[in-house]
PDB file of C-alpha atoms in Angstrom:
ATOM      1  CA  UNK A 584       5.626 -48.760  -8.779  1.00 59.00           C
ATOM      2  CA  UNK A 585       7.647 -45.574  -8.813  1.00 66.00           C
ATOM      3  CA  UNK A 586       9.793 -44.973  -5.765  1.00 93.00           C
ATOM      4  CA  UNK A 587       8.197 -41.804  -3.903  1.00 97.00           C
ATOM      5  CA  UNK A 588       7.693 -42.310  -0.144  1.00 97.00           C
ATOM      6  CA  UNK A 589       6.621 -39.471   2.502  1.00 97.00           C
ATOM      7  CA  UNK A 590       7.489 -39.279   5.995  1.00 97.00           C
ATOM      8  CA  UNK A 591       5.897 -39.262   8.517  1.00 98.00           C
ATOM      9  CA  UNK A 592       2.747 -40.746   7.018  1.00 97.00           C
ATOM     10  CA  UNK A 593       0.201 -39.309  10.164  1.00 97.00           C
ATOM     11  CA  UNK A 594       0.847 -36.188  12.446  1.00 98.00           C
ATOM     12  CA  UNK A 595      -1.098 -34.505  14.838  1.00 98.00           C
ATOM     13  CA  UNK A 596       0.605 -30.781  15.748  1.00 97.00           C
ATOM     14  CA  UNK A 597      -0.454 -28.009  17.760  1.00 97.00           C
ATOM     15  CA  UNK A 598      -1.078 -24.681  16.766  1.00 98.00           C
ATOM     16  CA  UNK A 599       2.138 -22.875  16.097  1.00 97.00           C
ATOM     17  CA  UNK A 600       3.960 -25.148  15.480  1.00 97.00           C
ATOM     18  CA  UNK A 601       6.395 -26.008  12.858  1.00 97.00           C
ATOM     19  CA  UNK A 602       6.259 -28.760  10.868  1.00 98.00           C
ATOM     20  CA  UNK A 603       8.769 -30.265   8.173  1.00 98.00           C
ATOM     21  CA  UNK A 604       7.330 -33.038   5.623  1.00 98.00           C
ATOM     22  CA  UNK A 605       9.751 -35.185   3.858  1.00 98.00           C
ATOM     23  CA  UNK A 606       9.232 -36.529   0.007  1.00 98.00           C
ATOM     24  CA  UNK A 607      11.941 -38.956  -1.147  1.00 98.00           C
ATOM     25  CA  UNK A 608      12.223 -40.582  -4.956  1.00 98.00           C
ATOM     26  CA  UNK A 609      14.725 -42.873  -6.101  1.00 97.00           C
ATOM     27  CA  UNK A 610      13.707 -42.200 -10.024  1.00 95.00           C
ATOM     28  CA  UNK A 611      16.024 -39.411 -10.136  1.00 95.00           C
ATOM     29  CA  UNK A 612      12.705 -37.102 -11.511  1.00 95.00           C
ATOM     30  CA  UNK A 613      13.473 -33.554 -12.164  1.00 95.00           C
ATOM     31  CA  UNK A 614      10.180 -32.347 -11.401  1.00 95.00           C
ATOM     32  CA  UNK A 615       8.743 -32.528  -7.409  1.00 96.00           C
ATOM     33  CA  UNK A 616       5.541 -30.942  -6.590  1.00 96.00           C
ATOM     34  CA  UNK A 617       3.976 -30.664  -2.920  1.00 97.00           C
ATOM     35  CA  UNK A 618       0.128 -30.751  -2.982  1.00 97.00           C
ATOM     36  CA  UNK A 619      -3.305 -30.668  -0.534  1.00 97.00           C
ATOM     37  CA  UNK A 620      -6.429 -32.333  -0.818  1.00 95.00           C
ATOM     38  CA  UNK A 621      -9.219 -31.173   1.041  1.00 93.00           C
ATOM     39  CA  UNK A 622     -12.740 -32.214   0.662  1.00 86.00           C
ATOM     40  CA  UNK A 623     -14.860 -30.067  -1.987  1.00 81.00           C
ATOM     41  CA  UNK A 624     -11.428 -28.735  -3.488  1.00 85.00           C
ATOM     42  CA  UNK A 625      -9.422 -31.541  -4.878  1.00 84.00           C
ATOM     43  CA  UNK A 626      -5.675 -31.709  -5.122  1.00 91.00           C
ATOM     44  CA  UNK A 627      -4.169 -27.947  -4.710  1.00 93.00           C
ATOM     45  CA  UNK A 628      -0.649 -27.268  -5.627  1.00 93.00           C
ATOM     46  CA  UNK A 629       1.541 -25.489  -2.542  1.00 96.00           C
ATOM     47  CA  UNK A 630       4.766 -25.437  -4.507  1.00 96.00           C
ATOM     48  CA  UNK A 631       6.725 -27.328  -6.912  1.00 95.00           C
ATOM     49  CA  UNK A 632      10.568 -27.861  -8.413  1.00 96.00           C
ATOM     50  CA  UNK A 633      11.785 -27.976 -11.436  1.00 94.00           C
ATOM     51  CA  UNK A 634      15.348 -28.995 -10.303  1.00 93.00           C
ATOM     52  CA  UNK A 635      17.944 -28.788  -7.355  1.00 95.00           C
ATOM     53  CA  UNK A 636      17.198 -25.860  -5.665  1.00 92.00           C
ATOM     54  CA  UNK A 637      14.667 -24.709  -8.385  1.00 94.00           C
ATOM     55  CA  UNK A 638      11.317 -23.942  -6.589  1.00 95.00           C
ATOM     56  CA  UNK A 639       8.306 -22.001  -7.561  1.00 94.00           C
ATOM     57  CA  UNK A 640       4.843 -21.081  -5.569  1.00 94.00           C
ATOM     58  CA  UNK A 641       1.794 -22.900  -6.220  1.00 92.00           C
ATOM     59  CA  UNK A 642      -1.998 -21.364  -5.925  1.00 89.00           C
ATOM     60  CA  UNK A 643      -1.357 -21.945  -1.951  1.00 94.00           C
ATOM     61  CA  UNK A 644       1.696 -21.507  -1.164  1.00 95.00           C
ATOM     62  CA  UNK A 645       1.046 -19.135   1.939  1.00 96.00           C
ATOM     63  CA  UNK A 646       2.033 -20.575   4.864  1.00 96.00           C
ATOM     64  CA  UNK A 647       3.885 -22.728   2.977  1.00 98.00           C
ATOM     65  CA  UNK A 648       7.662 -23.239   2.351  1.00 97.00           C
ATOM     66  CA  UNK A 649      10.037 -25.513   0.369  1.00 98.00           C
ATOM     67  CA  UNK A 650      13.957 -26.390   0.095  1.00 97.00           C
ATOM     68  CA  UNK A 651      14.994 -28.884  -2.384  1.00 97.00           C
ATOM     69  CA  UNK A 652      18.701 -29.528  -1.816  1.00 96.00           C
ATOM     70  CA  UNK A 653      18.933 -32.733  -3.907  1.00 96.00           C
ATOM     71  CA  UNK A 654      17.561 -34.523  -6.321  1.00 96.00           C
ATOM     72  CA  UNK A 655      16.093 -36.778  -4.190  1.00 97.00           C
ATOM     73  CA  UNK A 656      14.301 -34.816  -1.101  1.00 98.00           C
ATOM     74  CA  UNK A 657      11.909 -32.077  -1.278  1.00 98.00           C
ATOM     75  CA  UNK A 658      10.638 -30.720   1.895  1.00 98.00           C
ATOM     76  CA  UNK A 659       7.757 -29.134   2.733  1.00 98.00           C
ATOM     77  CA  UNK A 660       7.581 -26.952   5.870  1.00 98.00           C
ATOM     78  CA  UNK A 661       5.155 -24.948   7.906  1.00 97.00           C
ATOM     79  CA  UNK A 662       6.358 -22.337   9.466  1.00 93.00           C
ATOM     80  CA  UNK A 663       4.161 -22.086  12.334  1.00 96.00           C
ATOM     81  CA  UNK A 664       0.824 -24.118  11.363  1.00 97.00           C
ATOM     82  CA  UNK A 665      -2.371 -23.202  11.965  1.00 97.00           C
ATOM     83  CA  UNK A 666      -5.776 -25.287  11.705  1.00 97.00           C
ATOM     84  CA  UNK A 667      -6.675 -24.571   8.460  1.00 97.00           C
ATOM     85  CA  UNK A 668      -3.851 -26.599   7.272  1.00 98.00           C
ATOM     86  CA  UNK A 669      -5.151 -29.534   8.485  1.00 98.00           C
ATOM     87  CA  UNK A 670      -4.956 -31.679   5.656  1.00 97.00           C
ATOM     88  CA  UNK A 671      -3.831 -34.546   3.822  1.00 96.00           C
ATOM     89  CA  UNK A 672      -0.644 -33.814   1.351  1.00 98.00           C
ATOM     90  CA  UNK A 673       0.604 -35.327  -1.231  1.00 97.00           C
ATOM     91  CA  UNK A 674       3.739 -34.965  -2.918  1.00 97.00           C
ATOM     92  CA  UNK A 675       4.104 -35.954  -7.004  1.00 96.00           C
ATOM     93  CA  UNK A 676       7.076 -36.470  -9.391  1.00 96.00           C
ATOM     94  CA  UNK A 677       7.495 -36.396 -12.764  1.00 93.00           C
ATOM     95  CA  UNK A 678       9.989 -36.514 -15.348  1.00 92.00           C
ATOM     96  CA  UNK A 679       8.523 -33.506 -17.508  1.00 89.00           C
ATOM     97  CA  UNK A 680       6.511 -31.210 -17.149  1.00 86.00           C
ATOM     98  CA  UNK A 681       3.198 -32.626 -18.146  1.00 87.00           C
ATOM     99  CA  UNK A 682       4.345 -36.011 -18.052  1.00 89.00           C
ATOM    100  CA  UNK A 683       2.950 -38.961 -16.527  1.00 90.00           C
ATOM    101  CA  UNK A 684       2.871 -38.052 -12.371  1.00 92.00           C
ATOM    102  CA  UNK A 685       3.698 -40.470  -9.656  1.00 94.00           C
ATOM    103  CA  UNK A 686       2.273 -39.923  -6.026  1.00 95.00           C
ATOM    104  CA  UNK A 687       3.163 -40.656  -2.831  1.00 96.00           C
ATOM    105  CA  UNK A 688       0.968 -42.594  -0.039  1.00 95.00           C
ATOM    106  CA  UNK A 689       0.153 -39.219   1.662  1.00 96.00           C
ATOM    107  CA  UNK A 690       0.800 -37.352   4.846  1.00 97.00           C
ATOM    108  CA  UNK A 691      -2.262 -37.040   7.034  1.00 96.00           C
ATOM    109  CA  UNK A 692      -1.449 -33.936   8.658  1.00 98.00           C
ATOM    110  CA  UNK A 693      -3.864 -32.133  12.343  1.00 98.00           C
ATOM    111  CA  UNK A 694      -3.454 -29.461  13.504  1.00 98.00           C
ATOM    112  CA  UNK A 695      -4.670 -28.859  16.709  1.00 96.00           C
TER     113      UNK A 695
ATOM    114  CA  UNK B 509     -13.788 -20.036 -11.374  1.00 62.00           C
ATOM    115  CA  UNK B 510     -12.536 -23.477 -11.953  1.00 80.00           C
ATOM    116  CA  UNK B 511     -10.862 -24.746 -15.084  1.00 90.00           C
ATOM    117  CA  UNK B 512     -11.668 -27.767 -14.881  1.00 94.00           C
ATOM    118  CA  UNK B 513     -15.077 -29.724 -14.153  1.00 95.00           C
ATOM    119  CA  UNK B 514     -15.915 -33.546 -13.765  1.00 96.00           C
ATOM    120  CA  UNK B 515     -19.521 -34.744 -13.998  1.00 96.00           C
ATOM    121  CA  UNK B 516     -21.083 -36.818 -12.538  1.00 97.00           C
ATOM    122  CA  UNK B 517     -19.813 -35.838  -8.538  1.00 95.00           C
ATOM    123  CA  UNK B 518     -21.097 -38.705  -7.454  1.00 96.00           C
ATOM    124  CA  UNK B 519     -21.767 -42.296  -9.458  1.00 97.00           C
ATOM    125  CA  UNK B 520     -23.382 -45.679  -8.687  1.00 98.00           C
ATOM    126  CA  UNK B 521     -23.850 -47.843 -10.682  1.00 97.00           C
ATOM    127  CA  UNK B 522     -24.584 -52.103 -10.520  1.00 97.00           C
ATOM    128  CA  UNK B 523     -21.736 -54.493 -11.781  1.00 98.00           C
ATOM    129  CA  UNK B 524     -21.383 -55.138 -15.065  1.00 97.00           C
ATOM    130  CA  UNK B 525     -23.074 -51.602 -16.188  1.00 97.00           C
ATOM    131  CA  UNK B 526     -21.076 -49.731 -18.275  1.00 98.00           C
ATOM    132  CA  UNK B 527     -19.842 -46.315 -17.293  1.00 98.00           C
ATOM    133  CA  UNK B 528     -18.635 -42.511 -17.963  1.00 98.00           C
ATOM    134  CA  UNK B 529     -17.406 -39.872 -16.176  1.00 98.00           C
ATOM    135  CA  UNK B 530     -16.996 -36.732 -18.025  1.00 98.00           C
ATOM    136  CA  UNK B 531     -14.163 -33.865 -17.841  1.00 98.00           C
ATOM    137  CA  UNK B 532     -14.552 -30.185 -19.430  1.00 97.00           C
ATOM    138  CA  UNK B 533     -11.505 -28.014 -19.388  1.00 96.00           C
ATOM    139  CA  UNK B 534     -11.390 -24.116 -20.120  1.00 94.00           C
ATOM    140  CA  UNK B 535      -8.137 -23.999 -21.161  1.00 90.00           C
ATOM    141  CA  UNK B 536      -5.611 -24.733 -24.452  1.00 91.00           C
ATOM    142  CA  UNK B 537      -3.966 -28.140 -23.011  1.00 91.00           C
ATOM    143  CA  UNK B 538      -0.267 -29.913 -23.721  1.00 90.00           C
ATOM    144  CA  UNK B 539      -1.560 -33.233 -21.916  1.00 93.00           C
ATOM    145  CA  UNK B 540      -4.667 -34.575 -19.680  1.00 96.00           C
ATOM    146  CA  UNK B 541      -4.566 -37.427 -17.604  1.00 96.00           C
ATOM    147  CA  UNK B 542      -7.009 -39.384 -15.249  1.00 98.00           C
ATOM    148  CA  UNK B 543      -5.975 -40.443 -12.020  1.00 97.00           C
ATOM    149  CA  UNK B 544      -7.568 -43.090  -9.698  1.00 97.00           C
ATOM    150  CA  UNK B 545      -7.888 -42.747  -5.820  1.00 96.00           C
ATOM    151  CA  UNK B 546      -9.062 -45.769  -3.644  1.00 91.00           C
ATOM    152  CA  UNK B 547     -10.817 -45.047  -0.468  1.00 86.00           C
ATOM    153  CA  UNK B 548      -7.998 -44.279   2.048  1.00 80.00           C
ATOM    154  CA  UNK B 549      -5.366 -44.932  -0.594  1.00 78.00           C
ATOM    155  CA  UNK B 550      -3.071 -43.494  -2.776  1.00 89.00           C
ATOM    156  CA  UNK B 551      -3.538 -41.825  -6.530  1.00 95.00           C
ATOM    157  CA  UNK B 552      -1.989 -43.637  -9.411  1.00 94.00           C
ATOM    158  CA  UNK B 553      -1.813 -42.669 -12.779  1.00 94.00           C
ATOM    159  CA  UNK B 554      -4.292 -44.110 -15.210  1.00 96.00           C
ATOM    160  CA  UNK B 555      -4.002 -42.322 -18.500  1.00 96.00           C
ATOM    161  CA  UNK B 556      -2.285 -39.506 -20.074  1.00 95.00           C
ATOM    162  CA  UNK B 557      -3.773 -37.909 -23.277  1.00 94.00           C
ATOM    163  CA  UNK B 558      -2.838 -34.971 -25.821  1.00 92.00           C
ATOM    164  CA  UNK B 559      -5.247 -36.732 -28.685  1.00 92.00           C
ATOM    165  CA  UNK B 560      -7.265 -39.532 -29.494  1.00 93.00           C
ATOM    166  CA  UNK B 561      -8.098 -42.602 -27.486  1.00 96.00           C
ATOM    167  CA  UNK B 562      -6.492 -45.069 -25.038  1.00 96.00           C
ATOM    168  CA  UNK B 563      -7.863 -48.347 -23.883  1.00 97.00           C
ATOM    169  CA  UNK B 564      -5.757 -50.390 -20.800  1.00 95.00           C
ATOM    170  CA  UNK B 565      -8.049 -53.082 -19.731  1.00 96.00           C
ATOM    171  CA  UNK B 566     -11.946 -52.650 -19.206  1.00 97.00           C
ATOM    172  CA  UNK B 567     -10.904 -48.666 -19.395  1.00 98.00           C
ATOM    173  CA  UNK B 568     -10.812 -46.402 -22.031  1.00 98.00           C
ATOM    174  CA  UNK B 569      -9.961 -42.602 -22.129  1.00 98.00           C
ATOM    175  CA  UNK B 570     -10.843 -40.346 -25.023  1.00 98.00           C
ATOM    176  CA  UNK B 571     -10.307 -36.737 -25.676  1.00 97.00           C
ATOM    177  CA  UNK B 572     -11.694 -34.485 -27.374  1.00 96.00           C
ATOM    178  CA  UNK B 573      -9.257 -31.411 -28.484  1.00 94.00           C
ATOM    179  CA  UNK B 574     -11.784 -29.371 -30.366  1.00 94.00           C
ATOM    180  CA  UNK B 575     -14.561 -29.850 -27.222  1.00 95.00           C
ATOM    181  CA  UNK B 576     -12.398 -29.349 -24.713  1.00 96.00           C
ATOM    182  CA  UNK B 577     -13.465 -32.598 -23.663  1.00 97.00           C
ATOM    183  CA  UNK B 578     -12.794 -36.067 -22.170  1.00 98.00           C
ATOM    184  CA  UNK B 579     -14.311 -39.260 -21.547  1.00 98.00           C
ATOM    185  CA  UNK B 580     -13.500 -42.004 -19.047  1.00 98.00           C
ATOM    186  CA  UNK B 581     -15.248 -45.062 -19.720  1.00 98.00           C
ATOM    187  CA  UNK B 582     -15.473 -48.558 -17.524  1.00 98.00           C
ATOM    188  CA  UNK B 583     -16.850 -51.602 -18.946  1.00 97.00           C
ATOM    189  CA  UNK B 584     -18.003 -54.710 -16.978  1.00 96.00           C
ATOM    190  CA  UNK B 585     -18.117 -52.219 -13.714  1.00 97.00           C
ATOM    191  CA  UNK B 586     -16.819 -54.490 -11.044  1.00 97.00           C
ATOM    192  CA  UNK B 587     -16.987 -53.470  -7.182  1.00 96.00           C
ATOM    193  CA  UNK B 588     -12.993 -52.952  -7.036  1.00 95.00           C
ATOM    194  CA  UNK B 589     -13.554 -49.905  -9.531  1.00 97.00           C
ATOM    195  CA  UNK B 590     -15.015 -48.207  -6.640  1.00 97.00           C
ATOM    196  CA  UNK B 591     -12.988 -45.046  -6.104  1.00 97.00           C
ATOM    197  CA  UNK B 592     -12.518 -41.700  -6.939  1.00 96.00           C
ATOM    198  CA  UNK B 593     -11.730 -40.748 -10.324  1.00 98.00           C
ATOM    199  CA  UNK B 594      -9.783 -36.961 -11.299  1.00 97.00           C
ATOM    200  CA  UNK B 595      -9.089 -35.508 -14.315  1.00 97.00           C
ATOM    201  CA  UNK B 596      -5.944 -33.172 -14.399  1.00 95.00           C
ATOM    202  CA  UNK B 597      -4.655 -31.120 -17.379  1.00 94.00           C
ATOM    203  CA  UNK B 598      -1.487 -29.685 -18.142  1.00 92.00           C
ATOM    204  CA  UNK B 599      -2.247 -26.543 -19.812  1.00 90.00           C
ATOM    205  CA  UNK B 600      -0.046 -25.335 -22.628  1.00 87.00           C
ATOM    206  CA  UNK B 601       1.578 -21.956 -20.882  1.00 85.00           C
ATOM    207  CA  UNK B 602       2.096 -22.106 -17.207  1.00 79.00           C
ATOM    208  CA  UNK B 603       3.638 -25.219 -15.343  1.00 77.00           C
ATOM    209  CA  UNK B 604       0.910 -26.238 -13.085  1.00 85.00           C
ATOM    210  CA  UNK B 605      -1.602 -28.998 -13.597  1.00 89.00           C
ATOM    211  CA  UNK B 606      -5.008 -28.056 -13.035  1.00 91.00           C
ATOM    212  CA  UNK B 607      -7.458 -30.492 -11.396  1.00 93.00           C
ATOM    213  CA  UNK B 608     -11.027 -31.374 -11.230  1.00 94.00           C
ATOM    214  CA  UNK B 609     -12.732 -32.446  -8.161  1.00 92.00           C
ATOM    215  CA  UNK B 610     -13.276 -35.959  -9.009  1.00 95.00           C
ATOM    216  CA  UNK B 611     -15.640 -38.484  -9.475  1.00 97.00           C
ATOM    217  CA  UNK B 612     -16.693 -40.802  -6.514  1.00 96.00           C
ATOM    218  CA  UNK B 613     -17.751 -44.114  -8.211  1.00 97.00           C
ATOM    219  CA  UNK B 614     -19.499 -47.072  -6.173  1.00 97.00           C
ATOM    220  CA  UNK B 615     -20.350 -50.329  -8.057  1.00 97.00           C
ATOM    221  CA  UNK B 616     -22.476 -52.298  -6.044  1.00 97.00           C
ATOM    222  CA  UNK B 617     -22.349 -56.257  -6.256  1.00 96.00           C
TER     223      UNK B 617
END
């Protein structure tokens, strides 16, 4: 199995609030992608990276932001979440573009 | 309007049948892959395509470049191929994957 873990792995929040998800990968991937899956929608992509400190916006990304200062960690934060980001997120690596995608176990995220 | 669409939404079927799950895409694609998601569990990676045919076990994957379509087949359904099944392609301008909705497959003893 590739080695992608997310922290924390369950959080309830209140309105507001922000929130900072962790992804970590010991493949040494270039490519790090942050998604959601909601019922009815499927997996959605909120932003992705292409390389240390390389980020680009994903179909919903508002809300939404992400640092990647090393190879290794890509954070996802919300800047002051709201209820309609209660969700479960997933982050993904890969080492091309297209290539073959590993996921992590997923962050079950409320927001109350 | 969604590049991608998986048919059946919802499958059951009675072990040992034999089974496909369809996946249309809209698009000009670089790569398409199926992914697998277990009730309350993570997504692995079970195929990635750009032509032809793949078989890993009791699953095959074909594609179809000219259709703009692909297959997912099971054979000898068991119960622990009970899960939800996605299709995601990589289309060839842009970076982002684009995903179908999945198929939610229950194989009943």
């Amino acid at each position: 199995d590739a080695g992608i873990t997310q922290s924390p792995r369950h959080k309830v929040t209140e309105t507001g609030t922000p929130v900072t998800l962790r992804c970590h990968q010991t493949e040494n991937h270039r490519y790090m992608y942050w998604y959601r899956q909601d019922p009815g929608h499927g997996l959605r992509l909120i932003h992705y990276s292409y390389g240390v400190k390389d980020t680009d916006k994903g179909e919903v990304s508002d809300g939404y932001s992400v640092s990647r200062s090393k190879t290794e960690d890509f954070l996802l934060t919300l800047e002051s979440a709201t209820s309609s980001q209660t969700s479960v997120y997933f982050c993904a690596i890969s080492e091309t573009t297209f290539g073959e995608q590993y996921f992590g176990p997923g962050t079950r995220l409320t927001v109350t | 309007k969604n590049e991608v669409e998986q048919s059946p939404q919802n499958l059951t079927a009675q072990e040992g049948e034999f089974i496909t799950i369809n996946c249309s895409y809209s698009v000009g694609i670089s790569a398409l892959h199926w992914l697998q998601q277990h009730p309350g569990g993570g997504i692995v990676s079970l195929f990635m395509l750009s032509s032809g045919k793949k078989k890993h076990g009791r699953l095959i994957a074909t594609i179809n470049i000219q259709e703009k379509h692909s297959s997912l087949h099971i054979t000898a359904s068991h119960p622990r191929d009970s899960a939800v099944y996605i299709c995601a392609v990589g289309p060839n301008t842009g970076n982002q994957f684009y995903f179908g909705t999945g198929t939610s497959l229950t194989v009943i003893p």
